[in-house]
Tab-separated table of C-alpha atoms in Angstrom:
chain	number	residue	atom	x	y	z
C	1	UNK	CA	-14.416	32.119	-3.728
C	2	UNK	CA	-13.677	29.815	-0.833
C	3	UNK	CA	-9.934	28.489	-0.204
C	4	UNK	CA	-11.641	24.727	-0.509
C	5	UNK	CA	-13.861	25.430	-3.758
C	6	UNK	CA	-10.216	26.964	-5.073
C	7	UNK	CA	-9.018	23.736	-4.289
C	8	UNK	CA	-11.687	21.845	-5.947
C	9	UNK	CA	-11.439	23.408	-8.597
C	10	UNK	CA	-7.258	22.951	-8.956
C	11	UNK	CA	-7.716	19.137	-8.688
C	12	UNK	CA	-10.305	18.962	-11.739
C	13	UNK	CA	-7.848	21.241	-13.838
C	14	UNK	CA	-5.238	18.980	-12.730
C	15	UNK	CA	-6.477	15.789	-13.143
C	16	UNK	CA	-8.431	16.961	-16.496
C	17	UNK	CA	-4.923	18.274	-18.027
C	18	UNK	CA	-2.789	15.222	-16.766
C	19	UNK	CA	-3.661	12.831	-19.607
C	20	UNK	CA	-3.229	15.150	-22.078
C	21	UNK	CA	0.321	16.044	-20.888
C	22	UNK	CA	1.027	12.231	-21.039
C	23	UNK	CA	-0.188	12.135	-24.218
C	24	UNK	CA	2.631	14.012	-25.548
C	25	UNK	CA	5.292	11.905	-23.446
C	26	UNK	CA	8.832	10.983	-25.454
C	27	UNK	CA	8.872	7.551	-26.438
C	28	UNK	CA	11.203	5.579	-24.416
C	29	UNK	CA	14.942	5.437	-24.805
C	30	UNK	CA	16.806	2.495	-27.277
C	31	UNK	CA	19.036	2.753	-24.192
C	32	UNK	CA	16.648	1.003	-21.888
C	33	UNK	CA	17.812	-2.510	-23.346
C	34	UNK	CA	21.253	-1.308	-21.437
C	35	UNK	CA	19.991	-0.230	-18.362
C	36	UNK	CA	21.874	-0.269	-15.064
C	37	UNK	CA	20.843	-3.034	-12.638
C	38	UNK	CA	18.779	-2.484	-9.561
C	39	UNK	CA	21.008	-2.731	-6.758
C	40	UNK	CA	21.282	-2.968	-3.083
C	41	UNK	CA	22.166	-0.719	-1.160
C	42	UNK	CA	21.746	-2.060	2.532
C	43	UNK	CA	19.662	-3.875	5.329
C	44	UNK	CA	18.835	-3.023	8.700
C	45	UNK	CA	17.384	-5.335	11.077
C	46	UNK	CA	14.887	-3.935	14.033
C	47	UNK	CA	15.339	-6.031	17.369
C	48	UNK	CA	12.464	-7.995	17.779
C	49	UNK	CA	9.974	-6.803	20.421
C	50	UNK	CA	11.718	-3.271	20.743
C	51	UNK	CA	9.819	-1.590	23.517
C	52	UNK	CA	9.367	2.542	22.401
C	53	UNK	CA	7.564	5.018	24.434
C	54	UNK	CA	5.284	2.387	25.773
C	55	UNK	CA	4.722	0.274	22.599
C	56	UNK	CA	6.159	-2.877	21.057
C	57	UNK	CA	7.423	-2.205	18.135
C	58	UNK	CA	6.716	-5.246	14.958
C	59	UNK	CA	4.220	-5.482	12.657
C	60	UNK	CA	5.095	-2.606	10.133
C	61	UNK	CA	3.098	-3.171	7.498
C	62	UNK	CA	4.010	0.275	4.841
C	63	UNK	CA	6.576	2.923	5.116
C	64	UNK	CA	6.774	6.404	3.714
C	65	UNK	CA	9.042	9.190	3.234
C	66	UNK	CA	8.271	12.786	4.820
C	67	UNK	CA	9.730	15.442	2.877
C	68	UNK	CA	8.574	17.564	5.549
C	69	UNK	CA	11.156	16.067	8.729
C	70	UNK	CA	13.276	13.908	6.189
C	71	UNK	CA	12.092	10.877	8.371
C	72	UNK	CA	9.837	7.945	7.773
C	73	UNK	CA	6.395	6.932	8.796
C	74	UNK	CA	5.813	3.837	9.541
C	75	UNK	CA	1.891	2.164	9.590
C	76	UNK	CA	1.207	-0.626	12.797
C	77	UNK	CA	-1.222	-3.248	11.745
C	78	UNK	CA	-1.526	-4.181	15.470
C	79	UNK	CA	-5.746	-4.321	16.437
C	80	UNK	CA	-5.128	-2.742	19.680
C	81	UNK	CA	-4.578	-6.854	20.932
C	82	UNK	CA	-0.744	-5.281	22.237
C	83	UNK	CA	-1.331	-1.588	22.380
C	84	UNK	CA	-3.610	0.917	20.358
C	85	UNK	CA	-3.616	1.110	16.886
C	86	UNK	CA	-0.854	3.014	16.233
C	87	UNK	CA	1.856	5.150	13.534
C	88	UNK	CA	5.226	5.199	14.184
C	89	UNK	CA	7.983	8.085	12.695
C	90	UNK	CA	11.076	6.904	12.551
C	91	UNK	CA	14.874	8.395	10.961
C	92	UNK	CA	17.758	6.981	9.133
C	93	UNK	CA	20.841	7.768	6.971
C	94	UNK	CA	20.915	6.624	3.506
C	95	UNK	CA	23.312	7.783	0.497
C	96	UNK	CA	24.246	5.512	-2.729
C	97	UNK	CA	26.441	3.298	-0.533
C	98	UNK	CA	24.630	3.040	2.792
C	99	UNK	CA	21.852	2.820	4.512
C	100	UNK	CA	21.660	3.812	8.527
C	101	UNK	CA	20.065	2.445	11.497
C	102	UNK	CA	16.395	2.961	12.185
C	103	UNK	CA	15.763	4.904	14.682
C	104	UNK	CA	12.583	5.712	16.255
C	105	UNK	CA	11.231	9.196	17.020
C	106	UNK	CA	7.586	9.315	18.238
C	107	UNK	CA	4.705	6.870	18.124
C	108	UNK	CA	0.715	7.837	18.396
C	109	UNK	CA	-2.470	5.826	18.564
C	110	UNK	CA	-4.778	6.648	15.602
C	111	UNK	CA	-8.006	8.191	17.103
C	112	UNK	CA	-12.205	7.444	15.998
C	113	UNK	CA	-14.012	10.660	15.469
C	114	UNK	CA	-14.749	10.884	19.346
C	115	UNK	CA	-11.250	11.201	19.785
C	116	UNK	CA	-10.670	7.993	21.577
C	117	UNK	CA	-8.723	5.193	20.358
C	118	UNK	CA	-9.859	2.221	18.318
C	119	UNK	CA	-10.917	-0.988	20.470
C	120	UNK	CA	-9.679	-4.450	19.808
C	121	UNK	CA	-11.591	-6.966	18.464
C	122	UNK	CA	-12.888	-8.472	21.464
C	123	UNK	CA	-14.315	-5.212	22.450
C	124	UNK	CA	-15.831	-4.040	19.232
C	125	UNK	CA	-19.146	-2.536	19.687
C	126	UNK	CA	-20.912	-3.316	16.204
C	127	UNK	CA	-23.983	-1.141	16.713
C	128	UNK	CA	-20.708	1.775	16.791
C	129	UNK	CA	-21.090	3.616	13.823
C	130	UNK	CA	-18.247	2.110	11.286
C	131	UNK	CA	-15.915	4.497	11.550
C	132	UNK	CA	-15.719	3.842	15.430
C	133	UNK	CA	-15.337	-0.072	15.175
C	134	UNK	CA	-12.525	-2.109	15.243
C	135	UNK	CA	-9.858	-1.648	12.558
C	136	UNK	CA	-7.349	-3.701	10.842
C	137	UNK	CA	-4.626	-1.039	9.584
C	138	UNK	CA	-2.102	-1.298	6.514
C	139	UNK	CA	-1.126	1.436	4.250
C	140	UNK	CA	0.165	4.913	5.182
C	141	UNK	CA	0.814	7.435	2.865
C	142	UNK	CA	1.667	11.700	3.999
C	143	UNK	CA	-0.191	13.834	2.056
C	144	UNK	CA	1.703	16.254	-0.337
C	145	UNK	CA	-0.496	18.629	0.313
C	146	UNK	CA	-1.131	19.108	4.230
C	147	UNK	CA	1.433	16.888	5.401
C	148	UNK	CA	-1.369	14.595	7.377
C	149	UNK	CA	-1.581	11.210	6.702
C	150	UNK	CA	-3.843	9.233	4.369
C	151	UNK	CA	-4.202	5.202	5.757
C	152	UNK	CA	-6.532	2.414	4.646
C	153	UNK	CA	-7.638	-0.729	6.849
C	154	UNK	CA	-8.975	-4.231	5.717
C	155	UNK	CA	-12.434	-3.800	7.369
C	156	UNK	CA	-13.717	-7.311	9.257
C	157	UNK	CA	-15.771	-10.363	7.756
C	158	UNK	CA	-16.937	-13.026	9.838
C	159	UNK	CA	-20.074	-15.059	10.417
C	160	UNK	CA	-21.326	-12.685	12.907
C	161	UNK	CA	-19.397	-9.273	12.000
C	162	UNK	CA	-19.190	-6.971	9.176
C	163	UNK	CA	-17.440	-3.763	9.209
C	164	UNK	CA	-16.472	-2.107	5.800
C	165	UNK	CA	-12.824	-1.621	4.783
C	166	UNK	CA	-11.750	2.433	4.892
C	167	UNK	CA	-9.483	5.021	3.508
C	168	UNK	CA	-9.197	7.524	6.600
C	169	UNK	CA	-7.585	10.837	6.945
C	170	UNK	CA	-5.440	11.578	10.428
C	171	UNK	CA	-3.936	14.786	11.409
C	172	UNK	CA	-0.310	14.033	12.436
C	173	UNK	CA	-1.156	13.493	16.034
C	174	UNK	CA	-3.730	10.472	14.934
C	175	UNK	CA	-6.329	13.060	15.439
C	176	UNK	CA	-9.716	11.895	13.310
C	177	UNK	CA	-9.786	14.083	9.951
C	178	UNK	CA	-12.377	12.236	7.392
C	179	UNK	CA	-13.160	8.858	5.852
C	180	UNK	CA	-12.644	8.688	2.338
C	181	UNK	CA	-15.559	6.760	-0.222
C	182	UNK	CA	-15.533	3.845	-1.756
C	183	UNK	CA	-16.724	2.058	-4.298
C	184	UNK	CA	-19.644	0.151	-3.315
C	185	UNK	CA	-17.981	-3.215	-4.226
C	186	UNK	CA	-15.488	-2.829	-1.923
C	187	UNK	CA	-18.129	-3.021	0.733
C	188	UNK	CA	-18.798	-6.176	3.049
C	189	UNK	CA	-21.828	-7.909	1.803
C	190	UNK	CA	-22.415	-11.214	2.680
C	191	UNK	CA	-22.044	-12.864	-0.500
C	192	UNK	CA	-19.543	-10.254	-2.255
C	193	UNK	CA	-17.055	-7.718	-1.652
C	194	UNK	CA	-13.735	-8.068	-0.213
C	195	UNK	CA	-12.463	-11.661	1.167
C	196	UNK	CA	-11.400	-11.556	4.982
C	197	UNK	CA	-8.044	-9.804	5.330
C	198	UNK	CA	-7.420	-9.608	1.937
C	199	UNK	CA	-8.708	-5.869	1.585
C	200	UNK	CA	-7.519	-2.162	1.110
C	201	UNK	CA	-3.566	-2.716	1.214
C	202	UNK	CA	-1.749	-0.981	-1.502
C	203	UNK	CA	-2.476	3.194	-1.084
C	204	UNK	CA	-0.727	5.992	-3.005
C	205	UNK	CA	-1.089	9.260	-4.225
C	206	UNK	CA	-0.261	10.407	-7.508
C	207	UNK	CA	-1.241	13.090	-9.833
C	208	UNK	CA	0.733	15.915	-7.699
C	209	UNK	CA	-1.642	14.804	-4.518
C	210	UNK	CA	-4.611	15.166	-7.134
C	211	UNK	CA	-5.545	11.402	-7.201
C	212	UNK	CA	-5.672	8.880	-4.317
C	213	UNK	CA	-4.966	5.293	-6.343
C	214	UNK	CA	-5.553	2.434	-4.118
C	215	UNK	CA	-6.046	-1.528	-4.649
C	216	UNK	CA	-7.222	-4.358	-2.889
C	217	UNK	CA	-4.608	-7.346	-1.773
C	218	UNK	CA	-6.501	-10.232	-3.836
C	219	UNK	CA	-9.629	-10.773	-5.756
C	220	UNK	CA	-13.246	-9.512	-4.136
C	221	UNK	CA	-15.434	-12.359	-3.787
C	222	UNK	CA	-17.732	-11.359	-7.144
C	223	UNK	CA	-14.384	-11.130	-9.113
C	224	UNK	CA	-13.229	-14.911	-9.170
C	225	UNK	CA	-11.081	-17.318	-7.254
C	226	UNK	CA	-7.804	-16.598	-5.212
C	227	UNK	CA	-4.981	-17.081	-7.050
C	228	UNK	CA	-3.719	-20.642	-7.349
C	229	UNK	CA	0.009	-22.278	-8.494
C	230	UNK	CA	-2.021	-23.206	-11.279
C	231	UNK	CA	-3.430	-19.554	-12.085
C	232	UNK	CA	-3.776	-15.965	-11.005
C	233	UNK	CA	-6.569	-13.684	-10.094
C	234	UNK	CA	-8.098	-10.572	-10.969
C	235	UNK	CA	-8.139	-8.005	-8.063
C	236	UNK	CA	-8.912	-4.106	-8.951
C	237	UNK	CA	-7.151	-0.912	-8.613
C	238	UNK	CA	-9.324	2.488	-8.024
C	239	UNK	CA	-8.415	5.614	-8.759
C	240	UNK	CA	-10.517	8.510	-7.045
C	241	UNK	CA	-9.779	12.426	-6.333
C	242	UNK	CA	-8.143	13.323	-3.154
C	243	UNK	CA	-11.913	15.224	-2.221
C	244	UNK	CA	-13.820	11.512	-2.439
C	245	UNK	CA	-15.265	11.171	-5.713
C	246	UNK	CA	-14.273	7.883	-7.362
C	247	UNK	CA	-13.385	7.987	-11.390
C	248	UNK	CA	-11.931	4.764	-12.585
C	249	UNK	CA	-11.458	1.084	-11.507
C	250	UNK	CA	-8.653	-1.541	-13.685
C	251	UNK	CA	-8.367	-5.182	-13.402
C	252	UNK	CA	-5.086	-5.945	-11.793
C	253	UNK	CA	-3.433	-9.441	-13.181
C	254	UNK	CA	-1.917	-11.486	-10.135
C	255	UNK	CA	0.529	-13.838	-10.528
C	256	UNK	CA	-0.333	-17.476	-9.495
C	257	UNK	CA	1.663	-18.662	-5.992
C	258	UNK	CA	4.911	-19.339	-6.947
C	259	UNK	CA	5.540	-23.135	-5.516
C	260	UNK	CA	3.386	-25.552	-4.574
C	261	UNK	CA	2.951	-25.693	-0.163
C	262	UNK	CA	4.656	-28.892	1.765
C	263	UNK	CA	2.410	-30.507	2.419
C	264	UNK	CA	-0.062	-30.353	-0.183
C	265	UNK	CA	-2.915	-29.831	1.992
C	266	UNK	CA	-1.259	-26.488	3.243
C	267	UNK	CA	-2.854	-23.106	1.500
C	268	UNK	CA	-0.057	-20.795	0.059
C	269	UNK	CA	-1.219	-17.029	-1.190
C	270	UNK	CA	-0.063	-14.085	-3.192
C	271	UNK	CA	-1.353	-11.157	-2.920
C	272	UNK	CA	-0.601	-7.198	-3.410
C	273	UNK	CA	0.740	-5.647	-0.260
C	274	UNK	CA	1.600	-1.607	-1.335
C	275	UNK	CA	1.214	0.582	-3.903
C	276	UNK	CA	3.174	3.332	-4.747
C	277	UNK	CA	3.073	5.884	-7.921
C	278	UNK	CA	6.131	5.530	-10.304
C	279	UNK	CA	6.331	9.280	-9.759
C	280	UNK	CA	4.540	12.610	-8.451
C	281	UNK	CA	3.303	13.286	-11.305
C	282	UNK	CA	2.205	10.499	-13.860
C	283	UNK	CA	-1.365	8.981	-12.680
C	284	UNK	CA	-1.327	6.136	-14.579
C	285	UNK	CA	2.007	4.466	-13.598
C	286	UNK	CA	2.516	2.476	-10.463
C	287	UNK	CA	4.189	-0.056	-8.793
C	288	UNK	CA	2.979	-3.148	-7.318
C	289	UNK	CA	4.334	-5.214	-4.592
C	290	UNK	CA	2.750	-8.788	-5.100
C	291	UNK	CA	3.988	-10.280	-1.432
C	292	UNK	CA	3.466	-14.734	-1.305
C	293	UNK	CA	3.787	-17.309	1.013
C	294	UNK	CA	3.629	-20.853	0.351
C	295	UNK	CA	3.383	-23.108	3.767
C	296	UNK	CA	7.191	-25.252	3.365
C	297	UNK	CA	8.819	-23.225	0.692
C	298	UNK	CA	8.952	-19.512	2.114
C	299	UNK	CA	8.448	-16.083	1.022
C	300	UNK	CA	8.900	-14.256	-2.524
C	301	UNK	CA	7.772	-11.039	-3.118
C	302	UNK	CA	8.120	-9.264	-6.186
C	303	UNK	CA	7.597	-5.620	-7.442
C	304	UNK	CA	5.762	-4.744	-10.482
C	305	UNK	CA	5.414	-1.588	-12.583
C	306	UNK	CA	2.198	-1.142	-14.235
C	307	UNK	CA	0.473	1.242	-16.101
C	308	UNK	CA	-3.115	2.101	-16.309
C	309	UNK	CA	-3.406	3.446	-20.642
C	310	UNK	CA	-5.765	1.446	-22.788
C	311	UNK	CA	-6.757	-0.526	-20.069
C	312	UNK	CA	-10.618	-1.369	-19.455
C	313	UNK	CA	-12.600	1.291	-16.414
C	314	UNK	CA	-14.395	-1.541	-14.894
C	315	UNK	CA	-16.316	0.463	-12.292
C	316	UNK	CA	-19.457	-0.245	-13.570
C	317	UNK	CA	-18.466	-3.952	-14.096
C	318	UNK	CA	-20.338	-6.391	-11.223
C	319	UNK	CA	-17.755	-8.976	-11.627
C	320	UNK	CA	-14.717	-9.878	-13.636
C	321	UNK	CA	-15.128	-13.276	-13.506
C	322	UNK	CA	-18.125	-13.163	-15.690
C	323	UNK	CA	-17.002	-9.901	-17.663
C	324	UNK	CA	-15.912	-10.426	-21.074
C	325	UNK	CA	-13.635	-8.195	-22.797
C	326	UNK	CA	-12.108	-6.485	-20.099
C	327	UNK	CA	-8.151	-5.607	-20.773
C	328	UNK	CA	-6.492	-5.386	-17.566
C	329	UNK	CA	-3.622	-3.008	-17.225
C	330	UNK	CA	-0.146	-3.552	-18.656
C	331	UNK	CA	2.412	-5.104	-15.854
C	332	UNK	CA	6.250	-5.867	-15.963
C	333	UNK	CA	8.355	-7.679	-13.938
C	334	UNK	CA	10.876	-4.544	-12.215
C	335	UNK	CA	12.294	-6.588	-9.612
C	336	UNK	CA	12.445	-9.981	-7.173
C	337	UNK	CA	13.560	-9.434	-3.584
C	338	UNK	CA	14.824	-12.949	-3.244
C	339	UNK	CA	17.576	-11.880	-6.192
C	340	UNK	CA	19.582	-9.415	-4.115
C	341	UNK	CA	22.001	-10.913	-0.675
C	342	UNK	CA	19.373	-10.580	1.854
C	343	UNK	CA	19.903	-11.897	5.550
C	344	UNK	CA	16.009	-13.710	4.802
C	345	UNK	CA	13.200	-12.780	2.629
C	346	UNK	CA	10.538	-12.383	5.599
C	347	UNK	CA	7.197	-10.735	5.144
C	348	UNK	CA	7.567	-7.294	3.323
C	349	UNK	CA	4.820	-5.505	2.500
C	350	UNK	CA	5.453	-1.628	2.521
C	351	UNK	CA	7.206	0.515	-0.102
C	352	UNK	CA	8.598	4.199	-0.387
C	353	UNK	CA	10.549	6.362	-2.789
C	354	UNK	CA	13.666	7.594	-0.661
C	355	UNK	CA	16.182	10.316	-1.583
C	356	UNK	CA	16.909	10.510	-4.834
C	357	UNK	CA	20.573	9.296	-5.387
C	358	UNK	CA	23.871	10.764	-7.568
C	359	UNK	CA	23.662	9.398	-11.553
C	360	UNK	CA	20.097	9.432	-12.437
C	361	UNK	CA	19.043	6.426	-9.199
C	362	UNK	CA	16.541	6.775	-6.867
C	363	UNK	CA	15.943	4.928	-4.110
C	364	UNK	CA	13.791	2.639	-2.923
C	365	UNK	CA	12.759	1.489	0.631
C	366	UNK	CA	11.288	-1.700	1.350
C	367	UNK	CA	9.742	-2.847	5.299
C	368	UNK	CA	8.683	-6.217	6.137
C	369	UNK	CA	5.779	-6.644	8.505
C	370	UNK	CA	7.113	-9.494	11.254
C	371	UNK	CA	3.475	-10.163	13.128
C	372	UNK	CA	4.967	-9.870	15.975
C	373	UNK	CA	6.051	-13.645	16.045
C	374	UNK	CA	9.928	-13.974	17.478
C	375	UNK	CA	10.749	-16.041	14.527
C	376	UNK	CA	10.362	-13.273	12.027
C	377	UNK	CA	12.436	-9.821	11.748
C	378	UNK	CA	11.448	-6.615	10.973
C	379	UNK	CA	13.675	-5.511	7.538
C	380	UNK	CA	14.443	-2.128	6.298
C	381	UNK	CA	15.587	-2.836	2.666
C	382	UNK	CA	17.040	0.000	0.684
C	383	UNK	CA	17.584	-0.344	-3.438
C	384	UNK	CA	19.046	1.785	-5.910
C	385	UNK	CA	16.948	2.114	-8.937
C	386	UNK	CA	18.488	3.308	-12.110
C	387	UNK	CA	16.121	5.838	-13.861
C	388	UNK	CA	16.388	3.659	-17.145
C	389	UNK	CA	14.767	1.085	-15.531
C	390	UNK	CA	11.647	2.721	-15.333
């Protein structure tokens, strides 16, 4: 028997015995009414425009912890407009009290299958096969298994142009590995799919690197109307094995936008911006970043836990706006950034579990995303999260 059909067969025992396990889960502790707060821990500022082996660093849109080097990786969204599309790795302390500097260790430009790297917009060839066009990237997660890394990018939809949204594999010198699937309603159409820029954000694993969860930042087009200050949306989670095949799809309730924009006219958003399992372990619990901002009033982003039991598959559903019936999956509120003593809220939109911390806290590792505009920052956020609390 092949090493790969081995494999195969490990993830379907895996993710077949997983649900059972949970099954049989303790009920959670009376002490959870008494739980610890969150806390923070620290903030670290990265100077604007920080030129590193070539780049400019800014627009870190996810973070993730290596197990492997102890470091960080850190996911670019830049579209090859300032330099090629690019990862950074990065290292810093952090303990209970503290959290370090960042500093940067290596950069590299993720590669197309022909081993050259992604053109800009303007240059996009769109008779390129899709996997060779422009990209718009997001999420970064390393794999638990190989140590590569898994990313996803939002895809392009204009009047002229559309190029599907992705969940790629790289080596760890951006070297081309394999696209993912998706579902086919995550594809650009032109009347349904994803909305522009509002694709394939949030990316985990979970299910001991059996199951690849991912979710889209805001509703497809079939699945209803952005979320409003008046009311929320319906975007979807899917959950699909680490080899491609895709199981399971939930309805994801977003919050409406917090405030109303000054002026009036002016278009605020929320949206989910990561995704990252509760644990290793547990497939059906995750955390949600839902990341605003409303034109006037600012930023809020708040994290979510949510899990996935008794909730509807809607893989086979065209559109939630006109499903009936479908229960979406269970969310509470775990935390608001705006409540700890921040320098700023700016624009996070990455997550990562960091060490684990003395007395039963883990931590938690936020990164904000400053587009590369001098009147934003790029924050590294560290929180304590007491093991009650989740």
């Amino acid at each position: 028997m092949s090493s790969s059909k081995r494999r195969r067969m490990l993830t379907a025992a895996l993710i077949g015995a997983l649900p059972l396990s949970l099954l049989a889960a303790p009920a959670a502790n009376a002490a959870e009414s008494h739980a610890r707060p969150i806390r923070l821990i620290g903030e670290q500022i990265v100077p604007n425009a920080l030129q590193f082996q070539g780049t400019t660093v800014g627009g870190l849109s996810s973070i993730d912890f290596d197990p492997r080097t102890g470091g960080y990786a850190f996911m670019c969204d830049d579209r090859s407009a300032i330099n090629p599309a690019r990862f950074y790795t990065a290292k810093f302390s952090l303990d209970a009290h503290h959290l370090g500097p960042v500093t940067f260790t290596g950069t590299k430009p993720l590669l197309r299958p022909d081993g050259t790297p992604y053109p800009p917009l303007a240059q996009n060839d769109p008779t390129a096969p899709q996997n060779e066009q422009t990209i718009d990237p997001e999420e970064l997660r390393v794999d638990p298994w190989t140590g590569d890394y898994l990313w996803s990018q939002e895809g392009e939809r204009t009047a002229t142009t559309l190029i599907d949204p992705s969940i790629r594999e790289a080596s760890r010198t951006g070297k081309y590995v394999r696209d993912l699937p998706i579902p086919a309603d995550e594809k650009m159409t032109p009347d349904a799919g994803p909305r522009q820029n509002l694709v394939l954000e949030g990316l985990t694993y979970a299910g001991l690197g059996s199951v690849v969860a991912s979710e889209v930042e805001s509703p497809l087009l079939q699945d209803g109307p952005l979320p409003t200050p008046e009311a929320g949306g319906l975007s979807r989670i899917t959950l699909q094995s680490r080899f491609g095949p895709v199981f399971a799809q939930y309805a994801y309730p977003q919050e409406p936008v917090f405030a109303q924009s000054v002026p009036p006219t002016a278009l605020g958003s929320n949206g989910v911006s990561s995704m990252l399992a509760v644990n290793s372990v547990d497939p059906t619990r995750y955390l949600m970043m839902e990341r605003a901002f409303v034109p006037g009033v600012g930023n809020k982003v708040r994290i979510y836990e949510i899990d996935t039991k008794g909730a509807t598959n809607v893989l086979n559903v065209k559109s939630l706006a006109d499903a009936k019936h479908v229960k979406p999956v269970k969310k509470k509120l775990l935390l608001d950034v705006a409540d700890f003593k921040l320098s700023t809220v700016d624009n996070i939109e990455g997550m990562t579990w960091g060490p684990t911390l003395p007395n039963g806290e883990r931590s938690l590792v936020l990164v904000s995303d400053n587009n590369f505009s001098a009147s934003q920052v790029t924050q590294v956020i560290a929180l304590a999260v007491p093991s009650e609390q989740l």
